[in-house]
Structures are given as structure tokens and as C-alpha cells.
Amino acid sequence: MDEIATIVAAGAVLGALAGWIGPGRWRWHLVRLAPLLLVPFALYVLATRSWIFGGGGPLVEPSLLVVCGSLGYLPAVLATLLLRWVVRRAADQGLAP
């Protein structure tokens, strides 16, 4: 369980960095969310292999890392993008952040 918390925290840090760096155009949002394209593949691997007792082959461990990492990555990206949007709206309306 401690390993999962570390992976989720690392995903959150990477998500916060990915959400803050770069311009706010929609193309950059797609690039930021691109790592999440691996999640459906990872869920498919976990659904089709018997991995509970340590089996399943070499794709099971990376799939678990992708799924656990996405638990921290996606909320961090979305929260950071929302924060950038609020700051930009405040600046557009002449309000101090």
C-alpha cells in the first residue's frame, strides 16, 4: 500500500507540473492529457490477465503503475488548469489575484 501512495504522489507532482507549464491553448491541453491514453490499455491488460497471485506476464506491473499514477495525475492537471483559468479571468477583469 505504501508503494501505491508513492506512485499517486509522483503522478500528482507530474500532473501539477504538466498543468502549469506551457501556454493555455487547447492543443497543449491535449498534450497534457496524453499520458492518460495509456489507462484504457492498462485496464484491458489487467482485465484479461490473472495478475492477483503474481502472474500475468511482463505487462501487468507497468499497467498497475499507469493506473495508480493516473489517480494522482488527472486531478492535479485539472486542478492546475482550473487555477490558471481563474487567475487569467481575474487578470482580464482587472482584479488583483
PDB file of N, CA and C in Angstrom:
ATOM      1  N   MET A   1       0.820  -1.194   0.000  1.00  0.00           N
ATOM      2  CA  MET A   1       0.000   0.000   0.000  1.00  0.00           C
ATOM      3  C   MET A   1       0.863   1.257   0.000  1.00  0.00           C
ATOM      4  N   ASP A   2       2.020   1.209   0.631  1.00  0.00           N
ATOM      5  CA  ASP A   2       2.905   2.371   0.657  1.00  0.00           C
ATOM      6  C   ASP A   2       3.420   2.694  -0.738  1.00  0.00           C
ATOM      7  N   GLU A   3       3.637   1.658  -1.556  1.00  0.00           N
ATOM      8  CA  GLU A   3       4.117   1.894  -2.917  1.00  0.00           C
ATOM      9  C   GLU A   3       3.070   2.632  -3.737  1.00  0.00           C
ATOM     10  N   ILE A   4       1.808   2.307  -3.534  1.00  0.00           N
ATOM     11  CA  ILE A   4       0.737   2.965  -4.296  1.00  0.00           C
ATOM     12  C   ILE A   4       0.663   4.443  -3.931  1.00  0.00           C
ATOM     13  N   ALA A   5       0.810   4.763  -2.653  1.00  0.00           N
ATOM     14  CA  ALA A   5       0.776   6.169  -2.235  1.00  0.00           C
ATOM     15  C   ALA A   5       1.926   6.947  -2.868  1.00  0.00           C
ATOM     16  N   THR A   6       3.090   6.332  -2.970  1.00  0.00           N
ATOM     17  CA  THR A   6       4.232   6.992  -3.599  1.00  0.00           C
ATOM     18  C   THR A   6       3.977   7.234  -5.074  1.00  0.00           C
ATOM     19  N   ILE A   7       3.407   6.256  -5.757  1.00  0.00           N
ATOM     20  CA  ILE A   7       3.116   6.392  -7.187  1.00  0.00           C
ATOM     21  C   ILE A   7       2.059   7.466  -7.419  1.00  0.00           C
ATOM     22  N   VAL A   8       1.029   7.500  -6.596  1.00  0.00           N
ATOM     23  CA  VAL A   8      -0.023   8.515  -6.737  1.00  0.00           C
ATOM     24  C   VAL A   8       0.549   9.905  -6.468  1.00  0.00           C
ATOM     25  N   ALA A   9       1.411  10.027  -5.466  1.00  0.00           N
ATOM     26  CA  ALA A   9       2.032  11.327  -5.175  1.00  0.00           C
ATOM     27  C   ALA A   9       2.928  11.774  -6.322  1.00  0.00           C
ATOM     28  N   ALA A  10       3.692  10.850  -6.895  1.00  0.00           N
ATOM     29  CA  ALA A  10       4.540  11.200  -8.045  1.00  0.00           C
ATOM     30  C   ALA A  10       3.686  11.615  -9.232  1.00  0.00           C
ATOM     31  N   GLY A  11       2.578  10.927  -9.446  1.00  0.00           N
ATOM     32  CA  GLY A  11       1.668  11.320 -10.520  1.00  0.00           C
ATOM     33  C   GLY A  11       1.070  12.694 -10.288  1.00  0.00           C
ATOM     34  N   ALA A  12       0.776  13.023  -9.024  1.00  0.00           N
ATOM     35  CA  ALA A  12       0.232  14.345  -8.712  1.00  0.00           C
ATOM     36  C   ALA A  12       1.252  15.444  -8.969  1.00  0.00           C
ATOM     37  N   VAL A  13       2.503  15.191  -8.615  1.00  0.00           N
ATOM     38  CA  VAL A  13       3.545  16.192  -8.862  1.00  0.00           C
ATOM     39  C   VAL A  13       3.740  16.387 -10.364  1.00  0.00           C
ATOM     40  N   LEU A  14       3.820  15.293 -11.106  1.00  0.00           N
ATOM     41  CA  LEU A  14       3.963  15.408 -12.559  1.00  0.00           C
ATOM     42  C   LEU A  14       2.754  16.088 -13.187  1.00  0.00           C
ATOM     43  N   GLY A  15       1.573  15.791 -12.670  1.00  0.00           N
ATOM     44  CA  GLY A  15       0.371  16.429 -13.192  1.00  0.00           C
ATOM     45  C   GLY A  15       0.337  17.923 -12.926  1.00  0.00           C
ATOM     46  N   ALA A  16       0.792  18.323 -11.731  1.00  0.00           N
ATOM     47  CA  ALA A  16       0.832  19.754 -11.417  1.00  0.00           C
ATOM     48  C   ALA A  16       1.832  20.475 -12.308  1.00  0.00           C
ATOM     49  N   LEU A  17       2.984  19.859 -12.527  1.00  0.00           N
ATOM     50  CA  LEU A  17       3.972  20.471 -13.423  1.00  0.00           C
ATOM     51  C   LEU A  17       3.449  20.536 -14.848  1.00  0.00           C
ATOM     52  N   ALA A  18       2.841  19.458 -15.312  1.00  0.00           N
ATOM     53  CA  ALA A  18       2.321  19.437 -16.676  1.00  0.00           C
ATOM     54  C   ALA A  18       1.169  20.411 -16.849  1.00  0.00           C
ATOM     55  N   GLY A  19       0.382  20.618 -15.806  1.00  0.00           N
ATOM     56  CA  GLY A  19      -0.732  21.543 -15.900  1.00  0.00           C
ATOM     57  C   GLY A  19      -0.302  23.001 -15.901  1.00  0.00           C
ATOM     58  N   TRP A  20       0.852  23.311 -15.317  1.00  0.00           N
ATOM     59  CA  TRP A  20       1.280  24.698 -15.201  1.00  0.00           C
ATOM     60  C   TRP A  20       2.175  25.130 -16.353  1.00  0.00           C
ATOM     61  N   ILE A  21       3.000  24.247 -16.867  1.00  0.00           N
ATOM     62  CA  ILE A  21       3.973  24.599 -17.903  1.00  0.00           C
ATOM     63  C   ILE A  21       3.288  24.673 -19.254  1.00  0.00           C
ATOM     64  N   GLY A  22       3.634  25.663 -20.024  1.00  0.00           N
ATOM     65  CA  GLY A  22       3.125  25.778 -21.385  1.00  0.00           C
ATOM     66  C   GLY A  22       1.955  26.730 -21.489  1.00  0.00           C
ATOM     67  N   PRO A  23       1.646  27.124 -22.715  1.00  0.00           N
ATOM     68  CA  PRO A  23       0.517  28.030 -22.924  1.00  0.00           C
ATOM     69  C   PRO A  23      -0.813  27.328 -22.672  1.00  0.00           C
ATOM     70  N   GLY A  24      -1.840  28.112 -22.577  1.00  0.00           N
ATOM     71  CA  GLY A  24      -3.155  27.578 -22.242  1.00  0.00           C
ATOM     72  C   GLY A  24      -4.020  27.241 -23.435  1.00  0.00           C
ATOM     73  N   ARG A  25      -3.460  27.027 -24.581  1.00  0.00           N
ATOM     74  CA  ARG A  25      -4.253  26.698 -25.767  1.00  0.00           C
ATOM     75  C   ARG A  25      -4.770  25.262 -25.690  1.00  0.00           C
ATOM     76  N   TRP A  26      -5.816  24.955 -26.433  1.00  0.00           N
ATOM     77  CA  TRP A  26      -6.439  23.640 -26.347  1.00  0.00           C
ATOM     78  C   TRP A  26      -5.509  22.531 -26.821  1.00  0.00           C
ATOM     79  N   ARG A  27      -4.599  22.831 -27.755  1.00  0.00           N
ATOM     80  CA  ARG A  27      -3.678  21.791 -28.215  1.00  0.00           C
ATOM     81  C   ARG A  27      -2.754  21.341 -27.091  1.00  0.00           C
ATOM     82  N   TRP A  28      -2.336  22.291 -26.250  1.00  0.00           N
ATOM     83  CA  TRP A  28      -1.486  21.939 -25.123  1.00  0.00           C
ATOM     84  C   TRP A  28      -2.243  21.128 -24.088  1.00  0.00           C
ATOM     85  N   HIS A  29      -3.525  21.372 -23.952  1.00  0.00           N
ATOM     86  CA  HIS A  29      -4.324  20.566 -23.024  1.00  0.00           C
ATOM     87  C   HIS A  29      -4.345  19.109 -23.476  1.00  0.00           C
ATOM     88  N   LEU A  30      -4.438  18.885 -24.783  1.00  0.00           N
ATOM     89  CA  LEU A  30      -4.404  17.518 -25.290  1.00  0.00           C
ATOM     90  C   LEU A  30      -3.067  16.855 -25.006  1.00  0.00           C
ATOM     91  N   VAL A  31      -1.970  17.606 -25.139  1.00  0.00           N
ATOM     92  CA  VAL A  31      -0.650  17.051 -24.843  1.00  0.00           C
ATOM     93  C   VAL A  31      -0.541  16.715 -23.357  1.00  0.00           C
ATOM     94  N   ARG A  32      -1.078  17.572 -22.503  1.00  0.00           N
ATOM     95  CA  ARG A  32      -1.017  17.313 -21.065  1.00  0.00           C
ATOM     96  C   ARG A  32      -1.800  16.063 -20.687  1.00  0.00           C
ATOM     97  N   LEU A  33      -2.893  15.817 -21.375  1.00  0.00           N
ATOM     98  CA  LEU A  33      -3.730  14.667 -21.044  1.00  0.00           C
ATOM     99  C   LEU A  33      -3.330  13.401 -21.805  1.00  0.00           C
ATOM    100  N   ALA A  34      -2.329  13.473 -22.673  1.00  0.00           N
ATOM    101  CA  ALA A  34      -1.916  12.327 -23.477  1.00  0.00           C
ATOM    102  C   ALA A  34      -1.481  11.120 -22.647  1.00  0.00           C
ATOM    103  N   PRO A  35      -0.787  11.280 -21.504  1.00  0.00           N
ATOM    104  CA  PRO A  35      -0.440  10.076 -20.737  1.00  0.00           C
ATOM    105  C   PRO A  35      -1.653   9.268 -20.291  1.00  0.00           C
ATOM    106  N   LEU A  36      -2.793   9.916 -20.197  1.00  0.00           N
ATOM    107  CA  LEU A  36      -3.997   9.195 -19.778  1.00  0.00           C
ATOM    108  C   LEU A  36      -4.543   8.284 -20.870  1.00  0.00           C
ATOM    109  N   LEU A  37      -4.009   8.405 -22.083  1.00  0.00           N
ATOM    110  CA  LEU A  37      -4.412   7.487 -23.146  1.00  0.00           C
ATOM    111  C   LEU A  37      -3.934   6.066 -22.868  1.00  0.00           C
ATOM    112  N   LEU A  38      -2.963   5.920 -21.993  1.00  0.00           N
ATOM    113  CA  LEU A  38      -2.476   4.599 -21.624  1.00  0.00           C
ATOM    114  C   LEU A  38      -3.403   3.870 -20.660  1.00  0.00           C
ATOM    115  N   VAL A  39      -4.275   4.596 -19.983  1.00  0.00           N
ATOM    116  CA  VAL A  39      -5.126   3.989 -18.960  1.00  0.00           C
ATOM    117  C   VAL A  39      -6.068   2.931 -19.539  1.00  0.00           C
ATOM    118  N   PRO A  40      -6.768   3.165 -20.664  1.00  0.00           N
ATOM    119  CA  PRO A  40      -7.627   2.097 -21.186  1.00  0.00           C
ATOM    120  C   PRO A  40      -6.852   0.828 -21.544  1.00  0.00           C
ATOM    121  N   PHE A  41      -5.660   0.987 -22.114  1.00  0.00           N
ATOM    122  CA  PHE A  41      -4.840  -0.177 -22.427  1.00  0.00           C
ATOM    123  C   PHE A  41      -4.433  -0.913 -21.151  1.00  0.00           C
ATOM    124  N   ALA A  42      -4.055  -0.137 -20.125  1.00  0.00           N
ATOM    125  CA  ALA A  42      -3.656  -0.753 -18.856  1.00  0.00           C
ATOM    126  C   ALA A  42      -4.826  -1.493 -18.213  1.00  0.00           C
ATOM    127  N   LEU A  43      -6.010  -0.912 -18.254  1.00  0.00           N
ATOM    128  CA  LEU A  43      -7.182  -1.592 -17.695  1.00  0.00           C
ATOM    129  C   LEU A  43      -7.525  -2.852 -18.478  1.00  0.00           C
ATOM    130  N   TYR A  44      -7.332  -2.822 -19.794  1.00  0.00           N
ATOM    131  CA  TYR A  44      -7.550  -4.021 -20.608  1.00  0.00           C
ATOM    132  C   TYR A  44      -6.571  -5.127 -20.220  1.00  0.00           C
ATOM    133  N   VAL A  45      -5.306  -4.766 -20.035  1.00  0.00           N
ATOM    134  CA  VAL A  45      -4.301  -5.766 -19.633  1.00  0.00           C
ATOM    135  C   VAL A  45      -4.672  -6.368 -18.287  1.00  0.00           C
ATOM    136  N   LEU A  46      -5.076  -5.531 -17.340  1.00  0.00           N
ATOM    137  CA  LEU A  46      -5.421  -6.032 -16.009  1.00  0.00           C
ATOM    138  C   LEU A  46      -6.696  -6.868 -16.024  1.00  0.00           C
ATOM    139  N   ALA A  47      -7.606  -6.578 -16.947  1.00  0.00           N
ATOM    140  CA  ALA A  47      -8.859  -7.328 -17.021  1.00  0.00           C
ATOM    141  C   ALA A  47      -8.689  -8.680 -17.698  1.00  0.00           C
ATOM    142  N   THR A  48      -7.714  -8.815 -18.571  1.00  0.00           N
ATOM    143  CA  THR A  48      -7.581 -10.051 -19.341  1.00  0.00           C
ATOM    144  C   THR A  48      -6.515 -10.994 -18.811  1.00  0.00           C
ATOM    145  N   ARG A  49      -5.772 -10.620 -17.803  1.00  0.00           N
ATOM    146  CA  ARG A  49      -4.723 -11.485 -17.257  1.00  0.00           C
ATOM    147  C   ARG A  49      -4.980 -11.769 -15.783  1.00  0.00           C
ATOM    148  N   SER A  50      -4.577 -12.941 -15.360  1.00  0.00           N
ATOM    149  CA  SER A  50      -4.711 -13.315 -13.957  1.00  0.00           C
ATOM    150  C   SER A  50      -3.485 -12.813 -13.204  1.00  0.00           C
ATOM    151  N   TRP A  51      -3.577 -11.623 -12.645  1.00  0.00           N
ATOM    152  CA  TRP A  51      -2.431 -10.975 -12.022  1.00  0.00           C
ATOM    153  C   TRP A  51      -2.504 -10.923 -10.502  1.00  0.00           C
ATOM    154  N   ILE A  52      -3.591 -11.380  -9.920  1.00  0.00           N
ATOM    155  CA  ILE A  52      -3.801 -11.237  -8.486  1.00  0.00           C
ATOM    156  C   ILE A  52      -2.754 -12.009  -7.680  1.00  0.00           C
ATOM    157  N   PHE A  53      -2.377 -13.188  -8.141  1.00  0.00           N
ATOM    158  CA  PHE A  53      -1.410 -14.001  -7.397  1.00  0.00           C
ATOM    159  C   PHE A  53      -0.002 -13.915  -7.978  1.00  0.00           C
ATOM    160  N   GLY A  54       0.318 -12.819  -8.669  1.00  0.00           N
ATOM    161  CA  GLY A  54       1.664 -12.608  -9.151  1.00  0.00           C
ATOM    162  C   GLY A  54       1.915 -13.047 -10.578  1.00  0.00           C
ATOM    163  N   GLY A  55       0.920 -13.540 -11.261  1.00  0.00           N
ATOM    164  CA  GLY A  55       1.096 -13.977 -12.646  1.00  0.00           C
ATOM    165  C   GLY A  55       0.699 -12.883 -13.614  1.00  0.00           C
ATOM    166  N   GLY A  56       0.584 -13.231 -14.873  1.00  0.00           N
ATOM    167  CA  GLY A  56       0.086 -12.295 -15.868  1.00  0.00           C
ATOM    168  C   GLY A  56       1.092 -11.813 -16.866  1.00  0.00           C
ATOM    169  N   GLY A  57       2.345 -12.013 -16.615  1.00  0.00           N
ATOM    170  CA  GLY A  57       3.339 -11.617 -17.601  1.00  0.00           C
ATOM    171  C   GLY A  57       3.960 -10.253 -17.333  1.00  0.00           C
ATOM    172  N   PRO A  58       4.774  -9.800 -18.287  1.00  0.00           N
ATOM    173  CA  PRO A  58       5.545  -8.572 -18.067  1.00  0.00           C
ATOM    174  C   PRO A  58       4.755  -7.277 -18.189  1.00  0.00           C
ATOM    175  N   LEU A  59       3.535  -7.319 -18.687  1.00  0.00           N
ATOM    176  CA  LEU A  59       2.763  -6.084 -18.849  1.00  0.00           C
ATOM    177  C   LEU A  59       1.939  -5.705 -17.624  1.00  0.00           C
ATOM    178  N   VAL A  60       1.847  -6.596 -16.656  1.00  0.00           N
ATOM    179  CA  VAL A  60       0.984  -6.342 -15.505  1.00  0.00           C
ATOM    180  C   VAL A  60       1.538  -5.235 -14.611  1.00  0.00           C
ATOM    181  N   GLU A  61       2.811  -5.297 -14.278  1.00  0.00           N
ATOM    182  CA  GLU A  61       3.380  -4.278 -13.385  1.00  0.00           C
ATOM    183  C   GLU A  61       3.331  -2.876 -13.998  1.00  0.00           C
ATOM    184  N   PRO A  62       3.730  -2.684 -15.268  1.00  0.00           N
ATOM    185  CA  PRO A  62       3.568  -1.345 -15.855  1.00  0.00           C
ATOM    186  C   PRO A  62       2.114  -0.896 -15.907  1.00  0.00           C
ATOM    187  N   SER A  63       1.203  -1.829 -16.115  1.00  0.00           N
ATOM    188  CA  SER A  63      -0.218  -1.464 -16.153  1.00  0.00           C
ATOM    189  C   SER A  63      -0.693  -0.987 -14.787  1.00  0.00           C
ATOM    190  N   LEU A  64      -0.265  -1.655 -13.742  1.00  0.00           N
ATOM    191  CA  LEU A  64      -0.615  -1.197 -12.394  1.00  0.00           C
ATOM    192  C   LEU A  64      -0.024   0.175 -12.101  1.00  0.00           C
ATOM    193  N   LEU A  65       1.209   0.414 -12.549  1.00  0.00           N
ATOM    194  CA  LEU A  65       1.828   1.725 -12.354  1.00  0.00           C
ATOM    195  C   LEU A  65       1.059   2.811 -13.093  1.00  0.00           C
ATOM    196  N   VAL A  66       0.609   2.519 -14.309  1.00  0.00           N
ATOM    197  CA  VAL A  66      -0.156   3.508 -15.080  1.00  0.00           C
ATOM    198  C   VAL A  66      -1.469   3.829 -14.392  1.00  0.00           C
ATOM    199  N   VAL A  67      -2.181   2.808 -13.941  1.00  0.00           N
ATOM    200  CA  VAL A  67      -3.486   3.034 -13.307  1.00  0.00           C
ATOM    201  C   VAL A  67      -3.325   3.800 -11.996  1.00  0.00           C
ATOM    202  N   CYS A  68      -2.371   3.407 -11.165  1.00  0.00           N
ATOM    203  CA  CYS A  68      -2.164   4.104  -9.884  1.00  0.00           C
ATOM    204  C   CYS A  68      -1.637   5.520 -10.093  1.00  0.00           C
ATOM    205  N   GLY A  69      -0.744   5.704 -11.060  1.00  0.00           N
ATOM    206  CA  GLY A  69      -0.215   7.035 -11.331  1.00  0.00           C
ATOM    207  C   GLY A  69      -1.266   7.989 -11.855  1.00  0.00           C
ATOM    208  N   SER A  70      -2.225   7.449 -12.622  1.00  0.00           N
ATOM    209  CA  SER A  70      -3.281   8.307 -13.162  1.00  0.00           C
ATOM    210  C   SER A  70      -4.219   8.805 -12.069  1.00  0.00           C
ATOM    211  N   LEU A  71      -4.275   8.109 -10.943  1.00  0.00           N
ATOM    212  CA  LEU A  71      -5.104   8.570  -9.825  1.00  0.00           C
ATOM    213  C   LEU A  71      -4.610   9.900  -9.270  1.00  0.00           C
ATOM    214  N   GLY A  72      -3.322  10.163  -9.386  1.00  0.00           N
ATOM    215  CA  GLY A  72      -2.786  11.444  -8.936  1.00  0.00           C
ATOM    216  C   GLY A  72      -2.615  12.431 -10.065  1.00  0.00           C
ATOM    217  N   TYR A  73      -2.372  11.931 -11.274  1.00  0.00           N
ATOM    218  CA  TYR A  73      -2.044  12.806 -12.401  1.00  0.00           C
ATOM    219  C   TYR A  73      -3.252  13.611 -12.884  1.00  0.00           C
ATOM    220  N   LEU A  74      -4.353  12.954 -13.156  1.00  0.00           N
ATOM    221  CA  LEU A  74      -5.515  13.640 -13.731  1.00  0.00           C
ATOM    222  C   LEU A  74      -6.075  14.724 -12.817  1.00  0.00           C
ATOM    223  N   PRO A  75      -6.334  14.464 -11.528  1.00  0.00           N
ATOM    224  CA  PRO A  75      -6.843  15.559 -10.682  1.00  0.00           C
ATOM    225  C   PRO A  75      -5.876  16.734 -10.574  1.00  0.00           C
ATOM    226  N   ALA A  76      -4.568  16.443 -10.552  1.00  0.00           N
ATOM    227  CA  ALA A  76      -3.593  17.529 -10.452  1.00  0.00           C
ATOM    228  C   ALA A  76      -3.587  18.379 -11.710  1.00  0.00           C
ATOM    229  N   VAL A  77      -3.650  17.746 -12.877  1.00  0.00           N
ATOM    230  CA  VAL A  77      -3.693  18.504 -14.131  1.00  0.00           C
ATOM    231  C   VAL A  77      -4.945  19.368 -14.183  1.00  0.00           C
ATOM    232  N   LEU A  78      -6.093  18.785 -13.869  1.00  0.00           N
ATOM    233  CA  LEU A  78      -7.348  19.536 -13.941  1.00  0.00           C
ATOM    234  C   LEU A  78      -7.390  20.672 -12.919  1.00  0.00           C
ATOM    235  N   ALA A  79      -6.900  20.433 -11.713  1.00  0.00           N
ATOM    236  CA  ALA A  79      -6.892  21.497 -10.697  1.00  0.00           C
ATOM    237  C   ALA A  79      -5.954  22.632 -11.096  1.00  0.00           C
ATOM    238  N   THR A  80      -4.804  22.298 -11.646  1.00  0.00           N
ATOM    239  CA  THR A  80      -3.857  23.336 -12.053  1.00  0.00           C
ATOM    240  C   THR A  80      -4.398  24.128 -13.235  1.00  0.00           C
ATOM    241  N   LEU A  81      -5.031  23.450 -14.184  1.00  0.00           N
ATOM    242  CA  LEU A  81      -5.630  24.167 -15.306  1.00  0.00           C
ATOM    243  C   LEU A  81      -6.755  25.086 -14.835  1.00  0.00           C
ATOM    244  N   LEU A  82      -7.533  24.639 -13.858  1.00  0.00           N
ATOM    245  CA  LEU A  82      -8.591  25.482 -13.305  1.00  0.00           C
ATOM    246  C   LEU A  82      -7.996  26.695 -12.596  1.00  0.00           C
ATOM    247  N   LEU A  83      -6.921  26.501 -11.859  1.00  0.00           N
ATOM    248  CA  LEU A  83      -6.255  27.618 -11.189  1.00  0.00           C
ATOM    249  C   LEU A  83      -5.724  28.630 -12.204  1.00  0.00           C
ATOM    250  N   ARG A  84      -5.109  28.138 -13.285  1.00  0.00           N
ATOM    251  CA  ARG A  84      -4.620  29.050 -14.327  1.00  0.00           C
ATOM    252  C   ARG A  84      -5.776  29.826 -14.955  1.00  0.00           C
ATOM    253  N   TRP A  85      -6.900  29.163 -15.173  1.00  0.00           N
ATOM    254  CA  TRP A  85      -8.049  29.821 -15.781  1.00  0.00           C
ATOM    255  C   TRP A  85      -8.598  30.906 -14.854  1.00  0.00           C
ATOM    256  N   VAL A  86      -8.690  30.631 -13.556  1.00  0.00           N
ATOM    257  CA  VAL A  86      -9.213  31.610 -12.595  1.00  0.00           C
ATOM    258  C   VAL A  86      -8.296  32.826 -12.526  1.00  0.00           C
ATOM    259  N   VAL A  87      -6.985  32.596 -12.497  1.00  0.00           N
ATOM    260  CA  VAL A  87      -6.038  33.711 -12.451  1.00  0.00           C
ATOM    261  C   VAL A  87      -6.138  34.547 -13.722  1.00  0.00           C
ATOM    262  N   ARG A  88      -6.261  33.894 -14.867  1.00  0.00           N
ATOM    263  CA  ARG A  88      -6.378  34.622 -16.135  1.00  0.00           C
ATOM    264  C   ARG A  88      -7.677  35.415 -16.198  1.00  0.00           C
ATOM    265  N   ARG A  89      -8.782  34.844 -15.728  1.00  0.00           N
ATOM    266  CA  ARG A  89     -10.065  35.567 -15.702  1.00  0.00           C
ATOM    267  C   ARG A  89      -9.996  36.776 -14.783  1.00  0.00           C
ATOM    268  N   ALA A  90      -9.356  36.610 -13.643  1.00  0.00           N
ATOM    269  CA  ALA A  90      -9.202  37.722 -12.701  1.00  0.00           C
ATOM    270  C   ALA A  90      -8.364  38.834 -13.325  1.00  0.00           C
ATOM    271  N   ALA A  91      -7.308  38.470 -14.042  1.00  0.00           N
ATOM    272  CA  ALA A  91      -6.474  39.476 -14.689  1.00  0.00           C
ATOM    273  C   ALA A  91      -7.228  40.170 -15.826  1.00  0.00           C
ATOM    274  N   ASP A  92      -8.041  39.432 -16.552  1.00  0.00           N
ATOM    275  CA  ASP A  92      -8.830  40.029 -17.635  1.00  0.00           C
ATOM    276  C   ASP A  92      -9.866  41.028 -17.112  1.00  0.00           C
ATOM    277  N   GLN A  93     -10.400  40.770 -15.931  1.00  0.00           N
ATOM    278  CA  GLN A  93     -11.405  41.646 -15.358  1.00  0.00           C
ATOM    279  C   GLN A  93     -10.790  42.758 -14.515  1.00  0.00           C
ATOM    280  N   GLY A  94      -9.472  42.781 -14.427  1.00  0.00           N
ATOM    281  CA  GLY A  94      -8.795  43.840 -13.674  1.00  0.00           C
ATOM    282  C   GLY A  94      -8.771  43.617 -12.185  1.00  0.00           C
ATOM    283  N   LEU A  95      -9.020  42.402 -11.746  1.00  0.00           N
ATOM    284  CA  LEU A  95      -8.979  42.102 -10.308  1.00  0.00           C
ATOM    285  C   LEU A  95      -7.583  41.663  -9.918  1.00  0.00           C
ATOM    286  N   ALA A  96      -7.187  41.956  -8.707  1.00  0.00           N
ATOM    287  CA  ALA A  96      -5.881  41.504  -8.224  1.00  0.00           C
ATOM    288  C   ALA A  96      -5.995  40.044  -7.804  1.00  0.00           C
ATOM    289  N   PRO A  97      -5.031  39.211  -8.185  1.00  0.00           N
ATOM    290  CA  PRO A  97      -5.120  37.784  -7.798  1.00  0.00           C
ATOM    291  C   PRO A  97      -4.905  37.569  -6.333  1.00  0.00           C
TER     292      PRO A  97
END
